[in-house]
């Protein structure tokens, strides 16, 4: 039998229903904030990523799915979405010099060592605000991502923020770092020895314990920012404070991609555990357009991992609103059938092909399928023009009269919403 490739996943029902709902929720939120969806190809010229994500990044060095196509061109399955969005922005003459807000959702590819929460094909949603230098835009993006996560019931997240400076202030800081790490070269892991030559900032992000200890005493970027970056960072912090967003300043966040300037941020969750604790992150990339051959287009954005997000969601988050239909006998079923079809126009009613059974059987099935609400109806109930809506989570039974459909629908909505 042909097996699935390592690091790839089939996503079966019922998980696919969660994906559908998440997509809907994401698009609704992003559109509300006036971000518009953009679709770009999954396959791009390799140089798009080597020039933007950066030749010294792990992604370009060892994780890209790159091959020569039949036309002898080197092509790569996108490892992330920002470079493609910027390429598309630059290619569209309607966008020239305009402030444009875009969002996307789709698969990305990185040849990483697979483990829980880390796959070789994974999905991201992302937002990019293109052509603005204003730190208020950075703050709004962080606010939107935080809103998305909190509305999904994720409360134990930590938000870390940093500034990585720009091409004015970073070189002097880099020199300081190189001096510091060169003195301690023998304690660095092999990857970091390479990073020291190619991109010493990346050492600050290394997860190897000895490197982490060294990094904790290294010079700090935020003490070396030029006036412009320093002012930008101060303003960002003020905007975040005004929004009452809780964040930690972490001078060691450098992010795994080379294109960042000024703002960088990450949402992490301890519940994801280990090295895969990054749920979403992003930052400013004011110079990326220059790397792609365009003029300077200061921009900022973020992306969130969808598989990691789903790992954190409560299983009932989207399934709570389902009602399990439990009609106890065939005569009642025949009588209540028209009403059930009417209710199906508004509510998600799981009917299990309209089988009738004992209350005990229905209860067992609902519990097994993680369904919170059951609609019980037997002959006596029907004669009284009522049925029982049982809330298994709160252990409450609601007796609902169904003589007036509008009143009934309002009542059920109220119960499900609680
Ligand atoms: P990133 O931090 O590389 O940023 O990826 C964003 C998120 O994608 C991560 O926080 C994580 O949740 C998820 N992710 C990354 N790699 C994997 C993997 N192998 N398996 C599962 N999930 C993964 C970017 O990609 C930037 N383009 C973000 C950005 C947008 N910066 C500015 N605009």
GROMACS .gro file of C-alpha atoms and ligand atoms in nm:
model
  451
    1UNK     CA    1   0.000   0.000   0.000
    2UNK     CA    2   0.129   0.347  -0.081
    3UNK     CA    3   0.187   0.544   0.236
    4UNK     CA    4   0.156   0.909   0.313
    5UNK     CA    5   0.478   1.114   0.288
    6UNK     CA    6   0.650   1.183   0.620
    7UNK     CA    7   0.538   1.509   0.778
    8UNK     CA    8   0.214   1.522   0.576
    9UNK     CA    9  -0.134   1.464   0.718
   10UNK     CA   10  -0.472   1.357   0.592
   11UNK     CA   11  -0.737   1.555   0.771
   12UNK     CA   12  -1.055   1.356   0.817
   13UNK     CA   13  -1.401   1.449   0.940
   14UNK     CA   14  -1.491   1.558   1.203
   15UNK     CA   15  -1.167   1.764   1.212
   16UNK     CA   16  -1.245   1.904   0.866
   17UNK     CA   17  -1.555   2.069   1.013
   18UNK     CA   18  -1.329   2.256   1.256
   19UNK     CA   19  -1.116   2.374   0.963
   20UNK     CA   20  -1.426   2.497   0.784
   21UNK     CA   21  -1.549   2.689   1.087
   22UNK     CA   22  -1.207   2.836   1.156
   23UNK     CA   23  -1.175   2.956   0.799
   24UNK     CA   24  -1.516   3.120   0.824
   25UNK     CA   25  -1.432   3.284   1.157
   26UNK     CA   26  -1.094   3.405   1.030
   27UNK     CA   27  -1.233   3.550   0.707
   28UNK     CA   28  -1.513   3.724   0.894
   29UNK     CA   29  -1.273   3.887   1.141
   30UNK     CA   30  -1.010   3.985   0.885
   31UNK     CA   31  -1.270   4.131   0.647
   32UNK     CA   32  -1.424   4.328   0.933
   33UNK     CA   33  -1.088   4.498   0.981
   34UNK     CA   34  -1.088   4.566   0.609
   35UNK     CA   35  -0.819   4.318   0.514
   36UNK     CA   36  -0.902   4.159   0.177
   37UNK     CA   37  -0.816   3.806   0.075
   38UNK     CA   38  -0.533   3.743  -0.173
   39UNK     CA   39  -0.457   3.407  -0.336
   40UNK     CA   40  -0.105   3.341  -0.460
   41UNK     CA   41   0.042   3.020  -0.611
   42UNK     CA   42   0.203   2.758  -0.390
   43UNK     CA   43   0.489   2.727  -0.640
   44UNK     CA   44   0.726   3.020  -0.694
   45UNK     CA   45   1.072   3.088  -0.834
   46UNK     CA   46   1.330   2.975  -0.580
   47UNK     CA   47   1.501   3.313  -0.576
   48UNK     CA   48   1.186   3.475  -0.437
   49UNK     CA   49   1.252   3.299  -0.107
   50UNK     CA   50   1.632   3.289  -0.112
   51UNK     CA   51   1.634   3.669  -0.157
   52UNK     CA   52   1.364   3.748   0.099
   53UNK     CA   53   1.350   3.480   0.369
   54UNK     CA   54   1.728   3.495   0.341
   55UNK     CA   55   2.021   3.278   0.242
   56UNK     CA   56   2.130   3.244   0.604
   57UNK     CA   57   1.792   3.127   0.739
   58UNK     CA   58   1.728   2.764   0.830
   59UNK     CA   59   1.431   2.770   0.593
   60UNK     CA   60   1.640   2.851   0.285
   61UNK     CA   61   1.941   2.651   0.402
   62UNK     CA   62   1.782   2.321   0.471
   63UNK     CA   63   1.403   2.324   0.464
   64UNK     CA   64   1.284   2.424   0.118
   65UNK     CA   65   1.116   2.187  -0.125
   66UNK     CA   66   1.313   2.299  -0.428
   67UNK     CA   67   1.336   2.127  -0.764
   68UNK     CA   68   1.416   2.195  -1.128
   69UNK     CA   69   1.098   2.190  -1.335
   70UNK     CA   70   1.066   2.066  -1.693
   71UNK     CA   71   1.162   2.411  -1.822
   72UNK     CA   72   1.494   2.391  -1.628
   73UNK     CA   73   1.380   2.659  -1.381
   74UNK     CA   74   1.449   2.624  -1.011
   75UNK     CA   75   1.115   2.638  -0.834
   76UNK     CA   76   1.015   2.607  -0.469
   77UNK     CA   77   0.699   2.516  -0.283
   78UNK     CA   78   0.635   2.824  -0.072
   79UNK     CA   79   0.770   2.791   0.283
   80UNK     CA   80   0.574   3.103   0.389
   81UNK     CA   81   0.337   3.362   0.244
   82UNK     CA   82   0.487   3.707   0.294
   83UNK     CA   83   0.737   3.701   0.007
   84UNK     CA   84   0.467   3.595  -0.239
   85UNK     CA   85   0.229   3.863  -0.118
   86UNK     CA   86   0.496   4.131  -0.159
   87UNK     CA   87   0.582   3.995  -0.505
   88UNK     CA   88   0.214   4.014  -0.598
   89UNK     CA   89   0.184   4.368  -0.454
   90UNK     CA   90   0.480   4.488  -0.661
   91UNK     CA   91   0.341   4.321  -0.974
   92UNK     CA   92   0.003   4.495  -0.949
   93UNK     CA   93   0.016   4.849  -1.091
   94UNK     CA   94  -0.315   4.938  -0.923
   95UNK     CA   95  -0.141   4.903  -0.589
   96UNK     CA   96   0.153   5.134  -0.665
   97UNK     CA   97   0.229   5.350  -0.358
   98UNK     CA   98  -0.105   5.254  -0.207
   99UNK     CA   99  -0.168   5.128   0.144
  100UNK     CA  100  -0.312   4.779   0.096
  101UNK     CA  101  -0.431   4.532   0.359
  102UNK     CA  102  -0.434   4.165   0.254
  103UNK     CA  103  -0.498   3.829   0.418
  104UNK     CA  104  -0.436   3.472   0.306
  105UNK     CA  105  -0.487   3.116   0.419
  106UNK     CA  106  -0.326   2.806   0.278
  107UNK     CA  107  -0.059   2.535   0.280
  108UNK     CA  108   0.312   2.604   0.328
  109UNK     CA  109   0.601   2.358   0.293
  110UNK     CA  110   0.912   2.315   0.505
  111UNK     CA  111   1.129   2.006   0.512
  112UNK     CA  112   1.158   1.997   0.891
  113UNK     CA  113   1.190   1.704   1.129
  114UNK     CA  114   0.825   1.610   1.180
  115UNK     CA  115   0.673   1.589   1.526
  116UNK     CA  116   0.350   1.691   1.696
  117UNK     CA  117   0.272   2.044   1.584
  118UNK     CA  118   0.548   2.042   1.323
  119UNK     CA  119   0.470   1.915   0.976
  120UNK     CA  120   0.624   1.937   0.632
  121UNK     CA  121   0.300   2.057   0.482
  122UNK     CA  122   0.125   2.287   0.727
  123UNK     CA  123  -0.126   2.566   0.691
  124UNK     CA  124  -0.108   2.929   0.784
  125UNK     CA  125  -0.341   3.225   0.789
  126UNK     CA  126  -0.168   3.557   0.753
  127UNK     CA  127  -0.229   3.930   0.733
  128UNK     CA  128  -0.004   4.181   0.558
  129UNK     CA  129  -0.040   4.561   0.578
  130UNK     CA  130   0.162   4.692   0.289
  131UNK     CA  131   0.298   5.043   0.240
  132UNK     CA  132   0.282   5.203   0.581
  133UNK     CA  133   0.557   5.289   0.827
  134UNK     CA  134   0.316   5.376   1.104
  135UNK     CA  135   0.358   5.168   1.422
  136UNK     CA  136  -0.016   5.207   1.484
  137UNK     CA  137  -0.063   4.956   1.200
  138UNK     CA  138   0.167   4.710   1.381
  139UNK     CA  139  -0.042   4.758   1.696
  140UNK     CA  140  -0.368   4.699   1.509
  141UNK     CA  141  -0.232   4.374   1.363
  142UNK     CA  142  -0.127   4.248   1.705
  143UNK     CA  143  -0.472   4.345   1.835
  144UNK     CA  144  -0.645   4.148   1.555
  145UNK     CA  145  -0.437   3.834   1.613
  146UNK     CA  146  -0.495   3.857   1.987
  147UNK     CA  147  -0.869   3.904   1.927
  148UNK     CA  148  -0.879   3.600   1.699
  149UNK     CA  149  -0.712   3.381   1.961
  150UNK     CA  150  -0.912   3.507   2.259
  151UNK     CA  151  -1.244   3.472   2.076
  152UNK     CA  152  -1.149   3.110   2.016
  153UNK     CA  153  -1.117   3.068   2.391
  154UNK     CA  154  -0.735   3.065   2.412
  155UNK     CA  155  -0.642   3.251   2.727
  156UNK     CA  156  -0.305   3.119   2.833
  157UNK     CA  157  -0.104   3.271   2.553
  158UNK     CA  158   0.196   3.488   2.593
  159UNK     CA  159   0.274   3.774   2.359
  160UNK     CA  160   0.635   3.875   2.322
  161UNK     CA  161   0.748   4.186   2.141
  162UNK     CA  162   1.084   4.318   2.028
  163UNK     CA  163   1.249   4.550   1.779
  164UNK     CA  164   1.532   4.415   1.564
  165UNK     CA  165   1.638   4.757   1.434
  166UNK     CA  166   1.714   4.841   1.073
  167UNK     CA  167   2.006   4.858   0.835
  168UNK     CA  168   2.121   5.180   1.008
  169UNK     CA  169   2.155   5.042   1.360
  170UNK     CA  170   2.182   4.666   1.319
  171UNK     CA  171   2.537   4.645   1.172
  172UNK     CA  172   2.699   4.805   1.480
  173UNK     CA  173   2.492   4.582   1.706
  174UNK     CA  174   2.589   4.278   1.498
  175UNK     CA  175   2.957   4.366   1.543
  176UNK     CA  176   2.902   4.368   1.919
  177UNK     CA  177   2.733   4.030   1.901
  178UNK     CA  178   3.006   3.881   1.684
  179UNK     CA  179   3.272   4.001   1.932
  180UNK     CA  180   3.079   3.849   2.221
  181UNK     CA  181   3.007   3.512   2.059
  182UNK     CA  182   3.354   3.483   1.904
  183UNK     CA  183   3.500   3.502   2.255
  184UNK     CA  184   3.270   3.211   2.346
  185UNK     CA  185   3.291   3.024   2.016
  186UNK     CA  186   3.386   2.691   2.178
  187UNK     CA  187   3.054   2.682   2.369
  188UNK     CA  188   2.835   2.730   2.060
  189UNK     CA  189   2.654   2.440   1.889
  190UNK     CA  190   2.759   2.356   1.533
  191UNK     CA  191   2.460   2.536   1.382
  192UNK     CA  192   2.544   2.849   1.579
  193UNK     CA  193   2.909   2.836   1.469
  194UNK     CA  194   2.772   2.864   1.116
  195UNK     CA  195   2.522   3.132   1.226
  196UNK     CA  196   2.808   3.335   1.375
  197UNK     CA  197   2.952   3.370   1.025
  198UNK     CA  198   2.623   3.412   0.839
  199UNK     CA  199   2.374   3.578   1.073
  200UNK     CA  200   2.482   3.611   1.438
  201UNK     CA  201   2.139   3.742   1.545
  202UNK     CA  202   1.996   3.398   1.483
  203UNK     CA  203   2.209   3.262   1.769
  204UNK     CA  204   1.981   3.452   2.009
  205UNK     CA  205   1.696   3.227   1.897
  206UNK     CA  206   1.882   2.896   1.929
  207UNK     CA  207   1.703   2.637   2.141
  208UNK     CA  208   2.020   2.448   2.246
  209UNK     CA  209   2.069   2.496   2.622
  210UNK     CA  210   2.437   2.605   2.613
  211UNK     CA  211   2.362   2.859   2.340
  212UNK     CA  212   2.061   2.984   2.534
  213UNK     CA  213   2.276   3.047   2.842
  214UNK     CA  214   2.534   3.233   2.635
  215UNK     CA  215   2.264   3.433   2.456
  216UNK     CA  216   2.107   3.541   2.785
  217UNK     CA  217   2.421   3.746   2.860
  218UNK     CA  218   2.470   3.880   2.508
  219UNK     CA  219   2.436   4.251   2.417
  220UNK     CA  220   2.073   4.355   2.371
  221UNK     CA  221   1.943   4.500   2.045
  222UNK     CA  222   1.695   4.742   2.203
  223UNK     CA  223   1.989   4.920   2.369
  224UNK     CA  224   2.146   4.976   2.027
  225UNK     CA  225   1.853   5.110   1.822
  226UNK     CA  226   1.891   5.423   1.609
  227UNK     CA  227   1.662   5.717   1.688
  228UNK     CA  228   1.409   5.624   1.419
  229UNK     CA  229   1.377   5.261   1.534
  230UNK     CA  230   1.375   5.361   1.899
  231UNK     CA  231   1.090   5.611   1.843
  232UNK     CA  232   0.899   5.357   1.636
  233UNK     CA  233   0.931   5.096   1.911
  234UNK     CA  234   0.830   5.342   2.187
  235UNK     CA  235   0.518   5.439   1.992
  236UNK     CA  236   0.428   5.074   1.932
  237UNK     CA  237   0.452   5.005   2.305
  238UNK     CA  238   0.234   5.308   2.380
  239UNK     CA  239  -0.032   5.191   2.134
  240UNK     CA  240  -0.027   4.842   2.283
  241UNK     CA  241  -0.051   4.985   2.635
  242UNK     CA  242  -0.350   5.197   2.529
  243UNK     CA  243  -0.517   4.882   2.401
  244UNK     CA  244  -0.452   4.715   2.739
  245UNK     CA  245  -0.275   4.432   2.561
  246UNK     CA  246  -0.047   4.237   2.790
  247UNK     CA  247   0.293   4.170   2.638
  248UNK     CA  248   0.647   4.092   2.744
  249UNK     CA  249   0.951   4.262   2.601
  250UNK     CA  250   1.184   3.989   2.483
  251UNK     CA  251   1.507   4.118   2.327
  252UNK     CA  252   1.592   3.765   2.213
  253UNK     CA  253   1.312   3.729   1.961
  254UNK     CA  254   1.477   3.754   1.622
  255UNK     CA  255   1.238   3.531   1.421
  256UNK     CA  256   1.350   3.268   1.174
  257UNK     CA  257   1.331   3.481   0.860
  258UNK     CA  258   1.584   3.742   0.747
  259UNK     CA  259   1.352   4.012   0.618
  260UNK     CA  260   1.249   4.167   0.950
  261UNK     CA  261   1.322   4.525   1.051
  262UNK     CA  262   1.197   4.709   1.361
  263UNK     CA  263   0.891   4.533   1.514
  264UNK     CA  264   0.887   4.156   1.570
  265UNK     CA  265   0.638   3.965   1.784
  266UNK     CA  266   0.531   3.614   1.871
  267UNK     CA  267   0.235   3.451   2.039
  268UNK     CA  268   0.341   3.135   2.221
  269UNK     CA  269   0.158   2.875   2.423
  270UNK     CA  270   0.311   2.661   2.695
  271UNK     CA  271   0.041   2.404   2.622
  272UNK     CA  272   0.198   2.338   2.280
  273UNK     CA  273   0.509   2.240   2.470
  274UNK     CA  274   0.872   2.206   2.374
  275UNK     CA  275   1.016   2.374   2.074
  276UNK     CA  276   0.688   2.397   1.885
  277UNK     CA  277   0.538   2.655   2.119
  278UNK     CA  278   0.511   2.933   1.858
  279UNK     CA  279   0.150   2.974   1.760
  280UNK     CA  280   0.179   3.281   1.545
  281UNK     CA  281   0.420   3.562   1.481
  282UNK     CA  282   0.529   3.834   1.252
  283UNK     CA  283   0.676   4.177   1.226
  284UNK     CA  284   0.785   4.456   1.000
  285UNK     CA  285   0.968   4.402   0.674
  286UNK     CA  286   1.042   4.752   0.547
  287UNK     CA  287   1.327   4.639   0.318
  288UNK     CA  288   1.177   4.324   0.166
  289UNK     CA  289   1.048   4.498  -0.148
  290UNK     CA  290   1.403   4.622  -0.219
  291UNK     CA  291   1.535   4.264  -0.203
  292UNK     CA  292   1.276   4.172  -0.468
  293UNK     CA  293   1.386   4.453  -0.702
  294UNK     CA  294   1.110   4.701  -0.617
  295UNK     CA  295   1.131   5.036  -0.442
  296UNK     CA  296   1.100   5.069  -0.067
  297UNK     CA  297   0.756   4.963   0.056
  298UNK     CA  298   0.751   4.955   0.437
  299UNK     CA  299   0.516   4.683   0.555
  300UNK     CA  300   0.416   4.468   0.848
  301UNK     CA  301   0.230   4.141   0.895
  302UNK     CA  302   0.195   3.812   1.075
  303UNK     CA  303   0.111   3.448   1.016
  304UNK     CA  304  -0.042   3.188   1.245
  305UNK     CA  305  -0.010   2.810   1.226
  306UNK     CA  306  -0.350   2.646   1.183
  307UNK     CA  307  -0.254   2.291   1.290
  308UNK     CA  308  -0.102   2.426   1.612
  309UNK     CA  309  -0.409   2.638   1.673
  310UNK     CA  310  -0.637   2.336   1.632
  311UNK     CA  311  -0.424   2.141   1.881
  312UNK     CA  312  -0.510   2.406   2.139
  313UNK     CA  313  -0.882   2.438   2.073
  314UNK     CA  314  -1.127   2.276   2.311
  315UNK     CA  315  -1.288   1.985   2.121
  316UNK     CA  316  -1.632   2.132   2.184
  317UNK     CA  317  -1.550   2.483   2.063
  318UNK     CA  318  -1.743   2.447   1.741
  319UNK     CA  319  -1.949   2.138   1.815
  320UNK     CA  320  -2.136   2.283   2.114
  321UNK     CA  321  -2.411   2.418   1.898
  322UNK     CA  322  -2.502   2.074   1.763
  323UNK     CA  323  -2.821   1.912   1.881
  324UNK     CA  324  -2.851   1.538   1.889
  325UNK     CA  325  -3.196   1.422   1.781
  326UNK     CA  326  -3.341   1.159   2.014
  327UNK     CA  327  -3.692   1.060   1.911
  328UNK     CA  328  -3.808   0.764   2.113
  329UNK     CA  329  -4.060   0.595   1.883
  330UNK     CA  330  -4.166   0.584   1.517
  331UNK     CA  331  -4.512   0.744   1.561
  332UNK     CA  332  -4.360   1.047   1.734
  333UNK     CA  333  -4.094   1.062   1.463
  334UNK     CA  334  -4.361   1.077   1.191
  335UNK     CA  335  -4.542   1.354   1.378
  336UNK     CA  336  -4.239   1.565   1.468
  337UNK     CA  337  -4.059   1.521   1.132
  338UNK     CA  338  -4.192   1.850   0.974
  339UNK     CA  339  -4.088   2.047   1.283
  340UNK     CA  340  -3.740   1.890   1.281
  341UNK     CA  341  -3.689   1.991   0.918
  342UNK     CA  342  -3.792   2.349   1.006
  343UNK     CA  343  -3.544   2.351   1.298
  344UNK     CA  344  -3.270   2.216   1.071
  345UNK     CA  345  -3.289   2.543   0.875
  346UNK     CA  346  -3.152   2.721   1.181
  347UNK     CA  347  -2.974   2.462   1.395
  348UNK     CA  348  -2.727   2.185   1.336
  349UNK     CA  349  -2.932   1.877   1.418
  350UNK     CA  350  -2.757   1.541   1.411
  351UNK     CA  351  -3.023   1.287   1.320
  352UNK     CA  352  -2.827   0.961   1.284
  353UNK     CA  353  -3.055   0.869   0.990
  354UNK     CA  354  -3.364   0.922   1.207
  355UNK     CA  355  -3.322   0.601   1.405
  356UNK     CA  356  -3.544   0.580   1.709
  357UNK     CA  357  -3.407   0.426   2.029
  358UNK     CA  358  -3.421   0.434   2.407
  359UNK     CA  359  -3.312   0.749   2.595
  360UNK     CA  360  -3.014   0.556   2.739
  361UNK     CA  361  -2.885   0.463   2.391
  362UNK     CA  362  -2.915   0.821   2.268
  363UNK     CA  363  -2.738   0.951   2.575
  364UNK     CA  364  -2.446   0.714   2.527
  365UNK     CA  365  -2.406   0.814   2.162
  366UNK     CA  366  -2.422   1.186   2.232
  367UNK     CA  367  -2.153   1.153   2.500
  368UNK     CA  368  -1.935   0.946   2.271
  369UNK     CA  369  -1.960   1.210   1.998
  370UNK     CA  370  -1.892   1.500   2.230
  371UNK     CA  371  -2.234   1.652   2.167
  372UNK     CA  372  -2.361   1.880   2.439
  373UNK     CA  373  -2.733   1.911   2.360
  374UNK     CA  374  -2.995   1.637   2.306
  375UNK     CA  375  -3.350   1.690   2.192
  376UNK     CA  376  -3.568   1.417   2.347
  377UNK     CA  377  -3.922   1.360   2.227
  378UNK     CA  378  -4.163   1.072   2.306
  379UNK     CA  379  -4.540   1.018   2.265
  380UNK     CA  380  -4.636   1.195   2.586
  381UNK     CA  381  -4.419   1.496   2.510
  382UNK     CA  382  -4.559   1.528   2.161
  383UNK     CA  383  -4.918   1.512   2.288
  384UNK     CA  384  -4.833   1.810   2.513
  385UNK     CA  385  -4.673   1.992   2.214
  386UNK     CA  386  -4.336   1.991   2.386
  387UNK     CA  387  -3.995   1.827   2.387
  388UNK     CA  388  -3.696   1.822   2.620
  389UNK     CA  389  -3.369   1.990   2.534
  390UNK     CA  390  -3.105   1.847   2.763
  391UNK     CA  391  -2.776   2.030   2.823
  392UNK     CA  392  -2.525   1.759   2.915
  393UNK     CA  393  -2.254   2.005   3.013
  394UNK     CA  394  -2.464   2.192   3.268
  395UNK     CA  395  -2.695   1.894   3.345
  396UNK     CA  396  -3.007   2.101   3.284
  397UNK     CA  397  -3.330   1.997   3.110
  398UNK     CA  398  -3.534   2.258   2.927
  399UNK     CA  399  -3.898   2.176   2.853
  400UNK     CA  400  -3.980   2.358   2.531
  401UNK     CA  401  -4.326   2.416   2.390
  402UNK     CA  402  -4.328   2.405   2.012
  403UNK     CA  403  -4.669   2.559   1.926
  404UNK     CA  404  -4.497   2.878   1.803
  405UNK     CA  405  -4.191   2.818   1.584
  406UNK     CA  406  -4.050   3.170   1.629
  407UNK     CA  407  -4.068   3.158   2.006
  408UNK     CA  408  -3.920   2.807   2.000
  409UNK     CA  409  -3.629   2.912   1.773
  410UNK     CA  410  -3.548   3.212   1.995
  411UNK     CA  411  -3.556   2.994   2.305
  412UNK     CA  412  -3.325   2.730   2.154
  413UNK     CA  413  -3.082   2.999   2.033
  414UNK     CA  414  -3.073   3.141   2.385
  415UNK     CA  415  -3.001   2.798   2.535
  416UNK     CA  416  -2.729   2.712   2.283
  417UNK     CA  417  -2.564   3.049   2.324
  418UNK     CA  418  -2.532   3.011   2.702
  419LIG     P1  419   0.677   3.185   1.095
  419LIG     O1  420   0.703   3.223   1.238
  419LIG     O2  421   0.785   3.115   1.023
  419LIG     O3  422   0.640   3.321   1.022
  419LIG     O4  423   0.547   3.096   1.085
  419LIG     C1  424   0.425   3.139   1.144
  419LIG     C2  425   0.359   3.023   1.218
  419LIG     O5  426   0.346   2.910   1.131
  419LIG     C3  427   0.437   2.970   1.336
  419LIG     O6  428   0.417   3.049   1.450
  419LIG     C4  429   0.377   2.830   1.352
  419LIG     O7  430   0.256   2.836   1.424
  419LIG     C5  431   0.347   2.791   1.209
  419LIG     N1  432   0.448   2.698   1.159
  419LIG     C6  433   0.571   2.727   1.112
  419LIG     N2  434   0.636   2.614   1.074
  419LIG     C7  435   0.551   2.511   1.096
  419LIG     C8  436   0.557   2.368   1.078
  419LIG     N3  437   0.664   2.310   1.023
  419LIG     N4  438   0.451   2.293   1.114
  419LIG     C9  439   0.341   2.351   1.167
  419LIG     N5  440   0.329   2.485   1.185
  419LIG    C10  441   0.432   2.563   1.151
  419LIG    C11  442   0.614   3.330   0.889
  419LIG     O8  443   0.592   3.237   0.816
  419LIG    C12  444   0.605   3.475   0.841
  419LIG     N6  445   0.569   3.472   0.699
  419LIG    C13  446   0.507   3.553   0.923
  419LIG    C14  447   0.491   3.694   0.878
  419LIG    C15  448   0.393   3.744   0.801
  419LIG     N7  449   0.576   3.793   0.903
  419LIG    C16  450   0.531   3.902   0.845
  419LIG     N8  451   0.421   3.874   0.780
   0.00000   0.00000   0.00000
